[in-house]
């Protein structure tokens, strides 16, 4: 079974996107789709917006909607020049040898010396749609990735060369521009946040090279994470989407684009009713940035986060698992400068509820750098609001590091939570390859039957905090664990440095 971005290559061509996930015990992978070989001639476009009001109830037919929207949907064809591999090196024979006539391929200009042949074009096909009368088009990044030439083929038979304005591989969105001789019909983005599971949708595209193909279905699910990128939030639909639909629009019944068809789950490359579209709220934000800057400019918070599990929520005193737990605050980052701390749980970001950890990266990315954002956090039993001025996300964002000095005087060992604890001394730093910046209490051994072992604690781990308080001696760890038990806690929250990475774990206090 495969998850596939659906572009087709006319020749054996590797997919320009790849991702893997496991579903129903099968491998899910991306593949890139074709254009129509024949298109019906249609009247010239008039440069009008083709959507309309949302009708009530289920449609008796999709014909009028499909006819109205099709002129704004294009087939995307690309050409990529691929150098031919070196030819075999021929033997070093005299110029008058008869073997030169029998095997000319070995002794031509690409014979001895082994030069490669001329570059040969390879093509791929996908879908796209017009978003402005002056010729801006949207498609998937994987449809045009690496292309030397891009063509937009319209339903009236025209074929226009498209210029690449910008791409965003993290959301698989690309913006193109053509220069039409008259205004183009176009479609608008709708509100994907308002679309509901069970709502009717219409897909128009270029499956298997059959341009202008229309399929209908419903929204099957929302907020799907298929491990395609850091901002996954796909709409799932059962409308037939196949290889070649990549980059094409998913419409609501008003004719507005509520998603860009991007991937499918399939055992064979054909539709089995599980397709995925990037929501229009994400696409529109990316397109606006590509149109203005030619690239994306995402906000940057400067934290490392982890999921708030039920036992971590209990250890923090939260009523239920929610939000994103900050495990590390990057030095000199926006969060650090604004006063956010390790152990804070971000509950709201710029007024939006952070229901789960994976919500936060999208929220931050969609917020402009330089904006002052209120961040509501759960901190040691209270809710506080911290104003953060977001930075600009760079590809070479700082590596997350802890920084502190090790305790100078070793303290006696202690037992807690099924672990033997000791102070960090030079011998321990050498034995476990602990950097000078690592501070806390060393885990010397772990009882395999103890509660710490159940949470994956290992010798060489370093306990940095207990119940959100820094610790530097084994006695401090033991005292704070006992205090948590006296307060009626079912678990105690530890911040642990393990092989150079920080993570929170909640260890049970119950016998």
Tab-separated table of C-alpha atoms in Angstrom:
chain	number	residue	atom	x	y	z
A	1	UNK	CA	0.000	0.000	0.000
A	2	UNK	CA	1.309	3.448	-0.828
A	3	UNK	CA	0.776	7.060	0.068
A	4	UNK	CA	1.554	8.821	-3.153
A	5	UNK	CA	1.750	12.384	-4.357
A	6	UNK	CA	0.191	11.707	-7.700
A	7	UNK	CA	2.251	12.970	-10.610
A	8	UNK	CA	3.176	10.639	-13.411
A	9	UNK	CA	6.427	10.343	-15.291
A	10	UNK	CA	6.216	9.275	-18.936
A	11	UNK	CA	9.622	7.583	-18.521
A	12	UNK	CA	10.962	5.708	-15.514
A	13	UNK	CA	11.484	8.613	-13.232
A	14	UNK	CA	11.933	8.643	-9.495
A	15	UNK	CA	9.363	10.516	-7.460
A	16	UNK	CA	10.397	13.969	-6.423
A	17	UNK	CA	8.795	13.555	-3.052
A	18	UNK	CA	9.228	10.666	-0.674
A	19	UNK	CA	7.676	9.829	2.627
A	20	UNK	CA	7.018	6.698	4.531
A	21	UNK	CA	4.446	5.724	7.103
A	22	UNK	CA	2.823	2.513	8.219
A	23	UNK	CA	-0.894	1.931	7.739
A	24	UNK	CA	-2.753	-1.361	7.892
A	25	UNK	CA	0.568	-3.148	8.003
A	26	UNK	CA	1.655	-1.767	4.635
A	27	UNK	CA	4.251	0.699	3.423
A	28	UNK	CA	2.910	4.126	2.525
A	29	UNK	CA	5.035	6.105	0.065
A	30	UNK	CA	4.726	9.208	-2.067
A	31	UNK	CA	4.823	9.074	-5.832
A	32	UNK	CA	4.599	11.879	-8.230
A	33	UNK	CA	0.809	12.460	-12.569
A	34	UNK	CA	-0.150	13.154	-16.263
A	35	UNK	CA	-2.041	15.539	-18.476
A	36	UNK	CA	-4.903	15.011	-20.882
A	37	UNK	CA	-3.920	13.821	-24.318
A	38	UNK	CA	-7.013	15.432	-25.775
A	39	UNK	CA	-8.959	18.425	-24.539
A	40	UNK	CA	-12.259	19.836	-25.666
A	41	UNK	CA	-12.154	23.270	-27.226
A	42	UNK	CA	-13.944	25.852	-25.110
A	43	UNK	CA	-14.794	29.525	-25.536
A	44	UNK	CA	-12.076	32.017	-24.532
A	45	UNK	CA	-12.089	32.927	-20.864
A	46	UNK	CA	-13.394	36.277	-19.737
A	47	UNK	CA	-11.295	36.734	-16.624
A	48	UNK	CA	-14.128	36.148	-14.188
A	49	UNK	CA	-14.138	34.546	-10.768
A	50	UNK	CA	-15.913	31.234	-11.150
A	51	UNK	CA	-17.209	30.418	-7.658
A	52	UNK	CA	-20.623	31.177	-6.252
A	53	UNK	CA	-22.808	30.968	-3.164
A	54	UNK	CA	-22.899	27.725	-1.188
A	55	UNK	CA	-26.071	25.786	-2.058
A	56	UNK	CA	-28.045	24.027	0.646
A	57	UNK	CA	-28.330	20.252	0.747
A	58	UNK	CA	-26.857	17.545	-1.436
A	59	UNK	CA	-26.656	18.340	-5.166
A	60	UNK	CA	-28.749	16.360	-7.640
A	61	UNK	CA	-25.945	16.822	-10.175
A	62	UNK	CA	-22.427	18.261	-10.218
A	63	UNK	CA	-22.607	19.077	-13.927
A	64	UNK	CA	-23.194	22.834	-13.692
A	65	UNK	CA	-20.492	23.257	-11.054
A	66	UNK	CA	-17.959	21.201	-12.998
A	67	UNK	CA	-18.690	23.074	-16.226
A	68	UNK	CA	-18.285	26.424	-14.503
A	69	UNK	CA	-15.003	25.572	-12.753
A	70	UNK	CA	-13.140	23.536	-15.367
A	71	UNK	CA	-11.722	26.521	-17.320
A	72	UNK	CA	-9.696	27.518	-14.241
A	73	UNK	CA	-8.101	24.066	-13.877
A	74	UNK	CA	-4.949	23.350	-15.885
A	75	UNK	CA	-2.763	20.385	-16.730
A	76	UNK	CA	0.859	20.934	-15.747
A	77	UNK	CA	3.513	19.310	-17.925
A	78	UNK	CA	7.224	19.562	-17.213
A	79	UNK	CA	10.423	18.739	-19.041
A	80	UNK	CA	13.678	17.909	-17.318
A	81	UNK	CA	16.935	17.415	-19.199
A	82	UNK	CA	18.725	14.323	-17.948
A	83	UNK	CA	22.310	13.606	-19.013
A	84	UNK	CA	22.848	10.165	-20.513
A	85	UNK	CA	25.204	7.807	-18.690
A	86	UNK	CA	28.721	7.265	-19.985
A	87	UNK	CA	28.966	4.754	-22.781
A	88	UNK	CA	31.270	1.742	-22.449
A	89	UNK	CA	34.901	2.465	-23.115
A	90	UNK	CA	36.002	0.719	-26.336
A	91	UNK	CA	39.264	-1.164	-26.664
A	92	UNK	CA	42.281	0.745	-27.929
A	93	UNK	CA	42.432	-0.611	-31.516
A	94	UNK	CA	44.192	0.730	-34.620
A	95	UNK	CA	42.273	3.226	-36.744
A	96	UNK	CA	41.927	0.736	-39.656
A	97	UNK	CA	40.662	-2.159	-37.521
A	98	UNK	CA	37.494	-3.844	-38.957
A	99	UNK	CA	36.054	-4.008	-35.421
A	100	UNK	CA	35.551	-0.229	-35.568
A	101	UNK	CA	33.017	-0.730	-38.377
A	102	UNK	CA	31.291	-3.649	-36.669
A	103	UNK	CA	30.868	-1.831	-33.313
A	104	UNK	CA	30.671	1.905	-34.108
A	105	UNK	CA	28.927	2.668	-30.791
A	106	UNK	CA	32.189	1.829	-29.022
A	107	UNK	CA	34.413	3.987	-31.202
A	108	UNK	CA	32.425	7.103	-32.012
A	109	UNK	CA	32.882	10.424	-30.286
A	110	UNK	CA	31.590	8.746	-27.155
A	111	UNK	CA	33.794	5.669	-27.522
A	112	UNK	CA	37.267	5.489	-26.016
A	113	UNK	CA	37.338	8.313	-23.551
A	114	UNK	CA	33.870	7.376	-22.309
A	115	UNK	CA	31.964	10.665	-22.649
A	116	UNK	CA	28.217	10.600	-21.969
A	117	UNK	CA	25.558	11.106	-24.592
A	118	UNK	CA	23.560	14.301	-25.075
A	119	UNK	CA	21.010	15.250	-22.445
A	120	UNK	CA	17.582	13.775	-23.135
A	121	UNK	CA	14.306	15.267	-21.899
A	122	UNK	CA	12.077	13.538	-19.390
A	123	UNK	CA	8.581	14.657	-18.593
A	124	UNK	CA	6.072	14.595	-15.790
A	125	UNK	CA	2.454	15.628	-15.627
A	126	UNK	CA	0.187	16.957	-12.912
A	127	UNK	CA	-2.577	19.435	-12.239
A	128	UNK	CA	-2.942	23.042	-11.143
A	129	UNK	CA	-5.423	25.904	-11.008
A	130	UNK	CA	-5.628	29.611	-11.794
A	131	UNK	CA	-5.996	32.005	-8.844
A	132	UNK	CA	-5.877	35.373	-10.644
A	133	UNK	CA	-6.933	36.837	-13.975
A	134	UNK	CA	-3.343	37.889	-14.702
A	135	UNK	CA	-2.044	34.326	-14.649
A	136	UNK	CA	-0.923	33.117	-11.222
A	137	UNK	CA	-1.269	29.338	-10.848
A	138	UNK	CA	-0.980	26.964	-7.893
A	139	UNK	CA	0.270	23.377	-8.006
A	140	UNK	CA	2.280	20.952	-5.874
A	141	UNK	CA	5.997	21.424	-5.432
A	142	UNK	CA	6.640	17.783	-6.306
A	143	UNK	CA	4.918	18.266	-9.677
A	144	UNK	CA	7.490	20.821	-10.886
A	145	UNK	CA	10.497	20.031	-8.698
A	146	UNK	CA	13.688	20.004	-10.780
A	147	UNK	CA	11.921	20.916	-14.035
A	148	UNK	CA	13.765	22.844	-16.749
A	149	UNK	CA	10.530	23.809	-18.503
A	150	UNK	CA	6.953	24.044	-17.219
A	151	UNK	CA	3.833	24.254	-19.395
A	152	UNK	CA	0.278	25.059	-18.310
A	153	UNK	CA	-2.255	23.442	-20.634
A	154	UNK	CA	-5.735	24.967	-20.581
A	155	UNK	CA	-9.101	23.385	-21.342
A	156	UNK	CA	-9.489	25.569	-24.467
A	157	UNK	CA	-6.369	23.992	-25.990
A	158	UNK	CA	-3.864	26.744	-25.198
A	159	UNK	CA	-0.459	25.842	-23.801
A	160	UNK	CA	1.509	28.580	-22.029
A	161	UNK	CA	5.012	28.490	-20.620
A	162	UNK	CA	4.930	28.977	-16.854
A	163	UNK	CA	7.513	30.778	-14.756
A	164	UNK	CA	8.288	29.380	-11.320
A	165	UNK	CA	7.679	32.137	-8.763
A	166	UNK	CA	8.484	30.137	-5.638
A	167	UNK	CA	8.079	26.831	-3.843
A	168	UNK	CA	7.575	25.591	-0.315
A	169	UNK	CA	8.616	21.931	-0.007
A	170	UNK	CA	7.471	21.797	3.625
A	171	UNK	CA	3.833	22.155	2.553
A	172	UNK	CA	4.345	20.876	-1.029
A	173	UNK	CA	3.038	24.106	-2.583
A	174	UNK	CA	4.375	25.879	-5.679
A	175	UNK	CA	3.343	29.168	-7.303
A	176	UNK	CA	3.629	29.639	-11.074
A	177	UNK	CA	2.955	32.556	-13.438
A	178	UNK	CA	1.888	32.564	-17.079
A	179	UNK	CA	1.528	35.567	-19.387
A	180	UNK	CA	-1.904	35.267	-21.041
A	181	UNK	CA	-3.020	37.419	-23.958
A	182	UNK	CA	-6.348	38.064	-22.224
A	183	UNK	CA	-7.640	37.780	-18.628
A	184	UNK	CA	-8.022	34.239	-17.347
A	185	UNK	CA	-10.948	32.723	-15.523
A	186	UNK	CA	-9.876	31.965	-11.969
A	187	UNK	CA	-11.076	30.486	-8.694
A	188	UNK	CA	-10.858	31.739	-5.125
A	189	UNK	CA	-9.697	30.037	-1.965
A	190	UNK	CA	-12.428	29.024	0.442
A	191	UNK	CA	-12.360	28.498	4.192
A	192	UNK	CA	-11.061	25.000	4.873
A	193	UNK	CA	-11.443	25.632	8.600
A	194	UNK	CA	-15.200	25.748	8.069
A	195	UNK	CA	-15.461	22.557	6.039
A	196	UNK	CA	-16.994	19.663	7.975
A	197	UNK	CA	-16.626	15.918	7.845
A	198	UNK	CA	-19.403	14.729	5.539
A	199	UNK	CA	-19.498	17.860	3.352
A	200	UNK	CA	-19.558	17.307	-0.411
A	201	UNK	CA	-16.411	18.136	-2.402
A	202	UNK	CA	-15.423	18.072	-6.067
A	203	UNK	CA	-11.971	17.254	-7.494
A	204	UNK	CA	-10.954	18.312	-11.006
A	205	UNK	CA	-7.602	17.334	-12.463
A	206	UNK	CA	-5.456	15.282	-14.755
A	207	UNK	CA	-5.422	11.653	-13.534
A	208	UNK	CA	-3.267	9.334	-15.646
A	209	UNK	CA	-3.066	12.047	-18.316
A	210	UNK	CA	-6.837	12.278	-18.731
A	211	UNK	CA	-7.195	16.032	-18.403
A	212	UNK	CA	-10.424	17.623	-17.239
A	213	UNK	CA	-11.492	14.620	-15.178
A	214	UNK	CA	-14.064	15.314	-12.464
A	215	UNK	CA	-14.764	13.237	-9.362
A	216	UNK	CA	-16.945	13.884	-6.327
A	217	UNK	CA	-17.017	12.703	-2.743
A	218	UNK	CA	-17.110	13.944	0.809
A	219	UNK	CA	-14.662	15.099	3.438
A	220	UNK	CA	-13.831	11.872	5.262
A	221	UNK	CA	-11.671	13.347	8.024
A	222	UNK	CA	-9.724	16.427	9.043
A	223	UNK	CA	-6.335	17.134	10.623
A	224	UNK	CA	-4.618	14.077	9.173
A	225	UNK	CA	-0.884	13.716	9.852
A	226	UNK	CA	0.673	11.421	7.209
A	227	UNK	CA	4.307	12.255	8.030
A	228	UNK	CA	4.778	14.167	4.787
A	229	UNK	CA	6.205	17.267	6.455
A	230	UNK	CA	6.445	19.311	9.644
A	231	UNK	CA	3.105	21.068	9.134
A	232	UNK	CA	0.856	18.145	8.186
A	233	UNK	CA	-2.831	18.954	8.642
A	234	UNK	CA	-4.428	17.239	5.647
A	235	UNK	CA	-8.067	17.004	4.678
A	236	UNK	CA	-9.000	13.423	3.836
A	237	UNK	CA	-11.515	12.767	1.058
A	238	UNK	CA	-13.045	9.782	-0.700
A	239	UNK	CA	-13.351	11.697	-3.989
A	240	UNK	CA	-11.402	9.681	-6.567
A	241	UNK	CA	-7.862	11.069	-6.704
A	242	UNK	CA	-5.251	9.309	-8.798
A	243	UNK	CA	-1.744	9.793	-10.088
A	244	UNK	CA	-1.853	13.023	-12.050
A	245	UNK	CA	-4.295	14.809	-9.741
A	246	UNK	CA	-1.363	16.229	-7.768
A	247	UNK	CA	-1.625	19.992	-7.506
A	248	UNK	CA	-5.255	20.062	-8.566
A	249	UNK	CA	-8.045	21.768	-6.636
A	250	UNK	CA	-10.542	20.262	-4.224
A	251	UNK	CA	-13.688	22.412	-4.370
A	252	UNK	CA	-16.569	22.945	-1.988
A	253	UNK	CA	-20.073	23.197	-3.388
A	254	UNK	CA	-19.737	26.962	-3.776
A	255	UNK	CA	-16.856	26.440	-6.202
A	256	UNK	CA	-14.168	27.660	-3.835
A	257	UNK	CA	-10.859	25.830	-3.395
A	258	UNK	CA	-10.721	24.267	0.056
A	259	UNK	CA	-7.689	22.073	-0.615
A	260	UNK	CA	-4.881	21.128	-2.993
A	261	UNK	CA	-4.890	17.412	-3.814
A	262	UNK	CA	-1.503	16.034	-2.877
A	263	UNK	CA	-1.374	12.369	-1.853
A	264	UNK	CA	-3.273	9.099	-1.789
A	265	UNK	CA	-3.084	5.790	0.000
A	266	UNK	CA	-3.076	3.029	-2.587
A	267	UNK	CA	-1.736	-0.503	-3.009
A	268	UNK	CA	-1.474	-0.099	-6.779
A	269	UNK	CA	-1.324	3.601	-7.645
A	270	UNK	CA	-5.071	3.942	-8.248
A	271	UNK	CA	-7.718	5.444	-6.013
A	272	UNK	CA	-9.205	3.375	-3.200
A	273	UNK	CA	-11.070	6.337	-1.737
A	274	UNK	CA	-8.374	7.657	0.596
A	275	UNK	CA	-6.924	10.914	-0.681
A	276	UNK	CA	-5.332	13.880	1.040
A	277	UNK	CA	-5.435	17.606	0.300
A	278	UNK	CA	-3.474	20.468	1.825
A	279	UNK	CA	-6.081	22.774	3.433
A	280	UNK	CA	-6.681	26.097	1.722
A	281	UNK	CA	-5.915	28.057	4.888
A	282	UNK	CA	-2.352	26.726	4.757
A	283	UNK	CA	-2.033	27.065	0.978
A	284	UNK	CA	-3.329	30.629	0.834
A	285	UNK	CA	-0.883	31.767	3.519
A	286	UNK	CA	2.030	30.154	1.675
A	287	UNK	CA	0.920	31.511	-1.709
A	288	UNK	CA	0.657	35.061	-0.354
A	289	UNK	CA	4.261	34.843	0.874
A	290	UNK	CA	5.556	33.287	-2.344
A	291	UNK	CA	3.804	35.979	-4.337
A	292	UNK	CA	5.290	38.773	-2.233
A	293	UNK	CA	8.757	37.409	-1.441
A	294	UNK	CA	9.356	34.418	-3.719
A	295	UNK	CA	9.906	32.343	-0.595
A	296	UNK	CA	8.278	31.705	2.775
A	297	UNK	CA	9.032	33.741	5.881
A	298	UNK	CA	7.872	31.758	8.872
A	299	UNK	CA	7.789	32.748	12.492
A	300	UNK	CA	10.260	31.156	14.903
A	301	UNK	CA	9.678	30.598	18.610
A	302	UNK	CA	12.941	28.899	19.549
A	303	UNK	CA	11.826	25.961	21.667
A	304	UNK	CA	11.869	22.183	21.598
A	305	UNK	CA	8.516	20.676	22.542
A	306	UNK	CA	7.023	17.311	23.390
A	307	UNK	CA	3.607	15.776	23.854
A	308	UNK	CA	1.723	16.167	27.123
A	309	UNK	CA	0.842	12.569	27.959
A	310	UNK	CA	-1.718	11.671	30.653
A	311	UNK	CA	0.985	10.861	33.195
A	312	UNK	CA	2.910	14.052	32.409
A	313	UNK	CA	-0.329	16.040	32.747
A	314	UNK	CA	-0.901	14.465	36.160
A	315	UNK	CA	2.666	15.209	37.182
A	316	UNK	CA	2.226	18.853	36.192
A	317	UNK	CA	-1.155	19.210	37.878
A	318	UNK	CA	-3.094	19.695	34.641
A	319	UNK	CA	-6.717	18.565	34.518
A	320	UNK	CA	-6.187	16.780	31.194
A	321	UNK	CA	-3.487	16.219	28.566
A	322	UNK	CA	-3.360	19.335	26.408
A	323	UNK	CA	-0.936	21.831	24.942
A	324	UNK	CA	2.746	21.551	24.072
A	325	UNK	CA	5.376	20.962	26.762
A	326	UNK	CA	8.597	22.953	26.373
A	327	UNK	CA	11.530	20.602	26.951
A	328	UNK	CA	14.260	23.038	25.872
A	329	UNK	CA	14.467	26.778	25.318
A	330	UNK	CA	17.106	27.757	22.765
A	331	UNK	CA	19.686	30.255	23.973
A	332	UNK	CA	19.279	33.685	22.367
A	333	UNK	CA	15.998	32.604	20.781
A	334	UNK	CA	12.714	34.562	20.957
A	335	UNK	CA	11.280	32.337	23.706
A	336	UNK	CA	14.371	32.709	25.883
A	337	UNK	CA	14.413	36.484	25.486
A	338	UNK	CA	10.720	36.672	26.379
A	339	UNK	CA	10.933	34.556	29.528
A	340	UNK	CA	9.504	31.204	28.464
A	341	UNK	CA	11.040	28.318	30.419
A	342	UNK	CA	11.645	24.589	30.299
A	343	UNK	CA	8.579	22.874	31.734
A	344	UNK	CA	6.102	25.514	30.591
A	345	UNK	CA	3.077	24.033	28.832
A	346	UNK	CA	1.851	26.267	26.012
A	347	UNK	CA	-1.957	26.233	26.144
A	348	UNK	CA	-2.739	29.148	23.826
A	349	UNK	CA	-0.739	30.848	21.086
A	350	UNK	CA	-1.906	34.222	19.800
A	351	UNK	CA	-5.394	33.478	21.096
A	352	UNK	CA	-5.603	30.019	19.507
A	353	UNK	CA	-6.028	26.955	21.701
A	354	UNK	CA	-3.144	24.496	21.407
A	355	UNK	CA	-5.071	21.254	21.732
A	356	UNK	CA	-2.094	19.015	21.063
A	357	UNK	CA	1.630	19.311	20.516
A	358	UNK	CA	1.558	19.164	16.710
A	359	UNK	CA	-0.755	22.192	16.524
A	360	UNK	CA	1.938	24.577	17.757
A	361	UNK	CA	4.499	24.337	14.900
A	362	UNK	CA	1.795	25.202	12.355
A	363	UNK	CA	0.537	28.123	14.412
A	364	UNK	CA	4.016	29.565	14.798
A	365	UNK	CA	4.906	28.999	11.141
A	366	UNK	CA	1.784	30.817	9.956
A	367	UNK	CA	2.576	33.869	12.086
A	368	UNK	CA	4.758	36.633	10.669
A	369	UNK	CA	8.217	37.166	12.076
A	370	UNK	CA	8.418	40.265	14.257
A	371	UNK	CA	4.866	40.000	15.530
A	372	UNK	CA	4.372	40.251	19.298
A	373	UNK	CA	2.297	37.224	20.272
A	374	UNK	CA	0.635	36.484	23.635
A	375	UNK	CA	1.541	32.957	24.737
A	376	UNK	CA	-0.522	31.452	27.554
A	377	UNK	CA	1.367	28.835	29.570
A	378	UNK	CA	0.803	26.503	32.500
A	379	UNK	CA	3.695	27.137	34.885
A	380	UNK	CA	4.029	25.389	38.236
A	381	UNK	CA	0.299	25.196	38.838
A	382	UNK	CA	-0.689	28.623	37.514
A	383	UNK	CA	-1.635	30.094	34.155
A	384	UNK	CA	0.583	32.952	32.982
A	385	UNK	CA	0.740	34.956	29.767
A	386	UNK	CA	4.085	35.804	28.189
A	387	UNK	CA	4.409	38.200	25.244
A	388	UNK	CA	6.876	36.843	22.678
A	389	UNK	CA	8.303	38.685	19.687
A	390	UNK	CA	8.688	35.991	17.040
A	391	UNK	CA	11.914	35.619	15.132
A	392	UNK	CA	12.400	34.534	11.517
A	393	UNK	CA	12.797	30.797	10.981
A	394	UNK	CA	16.112	30.081	9.280
A	395	UNK	CA	17.240	26.783	7.803
A	396	UNK	CA	20.284	26.831	10.091
A	397	UNK	CA	18.370	27.450	13.343
A	398	UNK	CA	20.604	27.112	16.439
A	399	UNK	CA	21.256	23.666	17.823
A	400	UNK	CA	19.541	23.082	21.160
A	401	UNK	CA	22.052	23.021	23.979
A	402	UNK	CA	21.956	23.045	27.759
A	403	UNK	CA	24.462	25.255	29.549
A	404	UNK	CA	25.655	25.144	33.133
A	405	UNK	CA	28.569	24.153	35.304
A	406	UNK	CA	28.872	20.803	37.007
A	407	UNK	CA	28.786	20.680	40.796
A	408	UNK	CA	32.272	20.901	42.248
A	409	UNK	CA	31.831	18.696	45.320
A	410	UNK	CA	30.585	15.128	44.857
A	411	UNK	CA	27.662	14.204	47.110
A	412	UNK	CA	26.766	10.798	48.553
A	413	UNK	CA	24.806	8.399	46.369
A	414	UNK	CA	21.067	7.956	46.943
A	415	UNK	CA	18.224	5.656	45.874
A	416	UNK	CA	14.988	6.928	44.303
A	417	UNK	CA	12.354	5.549	41.931
A	418	UNK	CA	14.337	2.357	41.416
A	419	UNK	CA	17.519	4.209	40.479
A	420	UNK	CA	20.909	4.596	42.099
A	421	UNK	CA	21.934	8.226	41.794
A	422	UNK	CA	25.306	9.909	42.162
A	423	UNK	CA	26.864	13.290	41.541
A	424	UNK	CA	28.570	13.913	38.205
A	425	UNK	CA	32.340	13.689	38.620
A	426	UNK	CA	35.145	13.759	36.001
A	427	UNK	CA	35.211	9.961	35.832
A	428	UNK	CA	31.476	9.820	35.096
A	429	UNK	CA	31.793	12.514	32.428
A	430	UNK	CA	34.464	10.455	30.692
A	431	UNK	CA	32.631	7.135	31.070
A	432	UNK	CA	29.310	8.413	29.711
A	433	UNK	CA	30.700	11.097	27.353
A	434	UNK	CA	28.932	13.893	29.215
A	435	UNK	CA	29.816	17.365	28.002
A	436	UNK	CA	30.878	20.091	30.403
A	437	UNK	CA	27.534	21.803	29.820
A	438	UNK	CA	25.529	18.895	31.278
A	439	UNK	CA	24.435	19.587	34.840
A	440	UNK	CA	22.289	17.538	37.202
A	441	UNK	CA	22.396	14.158	38.920
A	442	UNK	CA	23.742	11.023	37.249
A	443	UNK	CA	21.745	7.798	37.022
A	444	UNK	CA	24.338	5.160	37.922
A	445	UNK	CA	22.086	2.096	37.752
A	446	UNK	CA	18.420	1.256	37.174
A	447	UNK	CA	16.392	-1.528	38.769
A	448	UNK	CA	14.775	-3.389	35.865
A	449	UNK	CA	11.632	-3.910	37.957
A	450	UNK	CA	11.412	-0.301	39.142
A	451	UNK	CA	9.173	2.534	37.898
A	452	UNK	CA	12.052	4.441	36.272
A	453	UNK	CA	12.922	1.457	34.077
A	454	UNK	CA	9.335	1.350	32.826
A	455	UNK	CA	9.850	4.869	31.464
A	456	UNK	CA	13.097	4.010	29.717
A	457	UNK	CA	15.601	5.480	32.177
A	458	UNK	CA	19.112	4.114	31.631
A	459	UNK	CA	22.517	4.340	33.322
A	460	UNK	CA	24.235	7.468	32.076
A	461	UNK	CA	21.056	9.545	31.967
A	462	UNK	CA	21.207	12.807	33.887
A	463	UNK	CA	18.275	14.126	35.937
A	464	UNK	CA	18.198	17.887	35.419
A	465	UNK	CA	14.939	18.756	37.191
A	466	UNK	CA	12.473	17.111	39.548
A	467	UNK	CA	8.966	18.602	39.673
A	468	UNK	CA	10.256	21.557	37.620
A	469	UNK	CA	12.987	22.394	40.125
A	470	UNK	CA	16.682	22.109	39.261
A	471	UNK	CA	18.656	19.452	41.131
A	472	UNK	CA	22.392	19.102	41.637
A	473	UNK	CA	22.732	16.351	44.261
A	474	UNK	CA	21.244	12.871	44.735
A	475	UNK	CA	19.758	14.015	48.042
A	476	UNK	CA	17.820	16.790	46.288
A	477	UNK	CA	16.321	14.279	43.879
A	478	UNK	CA	15.264	11.976	46.707
A	479	UNK	CA	13.807	14.816	48.793
A	480	UNK	CA	11.729	16.210	45.917
A	481	UNK	CA	10.430	12.790	44.966
A	482	UNK	CA	9.337	12.200	48.560
A	483	UNK	CA	7.745	15.652	48.688
A	484	UNK	CA	5.703	14.905	45.553
A	485	UNK	CA	4.432	11.742	47.216
A	486	UNK	CA	3.462	13.645	50.356
A	487	UNK	CA	1.462	16.054	48.172
A	488	UNK	CA	-0.602	13.147	46.880
A	489	UNK	CA	0.893	13.059	43.399
A	490	UNK	CA	0.523	9.831	41.448
A	491	UNK	CA	3.674	10.589	39.477
A	492	UNK	CA	6.623	12.955	39.545
A	493	UNK	CA	7.894	14.882	36.525
A	494	UNK	CA	11.582	14.573	35.665
A	495	UNK	CA	13.563	16.549	33.095
A	496	UNK	CA	16.213	14.162	31.826
A	497	UNK	CA	19.260	14.648	29.619
A	498	UNK	CA	19.697	11.430	27.659
A	499	UNK	CA	22.479	11.129	25.091
A	500	UNK	CA	22.542	14.891	24.724
A	501	UNK	CA	18.790	15.383	24.297
A	502	UNK	CA	16.375	16.765	26.868
A	503	UNK	CA	12.987	15.173	27.497
A	504	UNK	CA	10.337	15.164	30.210
A	505	UNK	CA	9.115	11.890	31.695
A	506	UNK	CA	6.559	11.249	34.404
A	507	UNK	CA	7.563	8.398	36.744
A	508	UNK	CA	4.881	6.687	38.813
A	509	UNK	CA	4.981	7.094	42.598
A	510	UNK	CA	2.434	4.358	43.175
A	511	UNK	CA	3.636	1.022	44.526
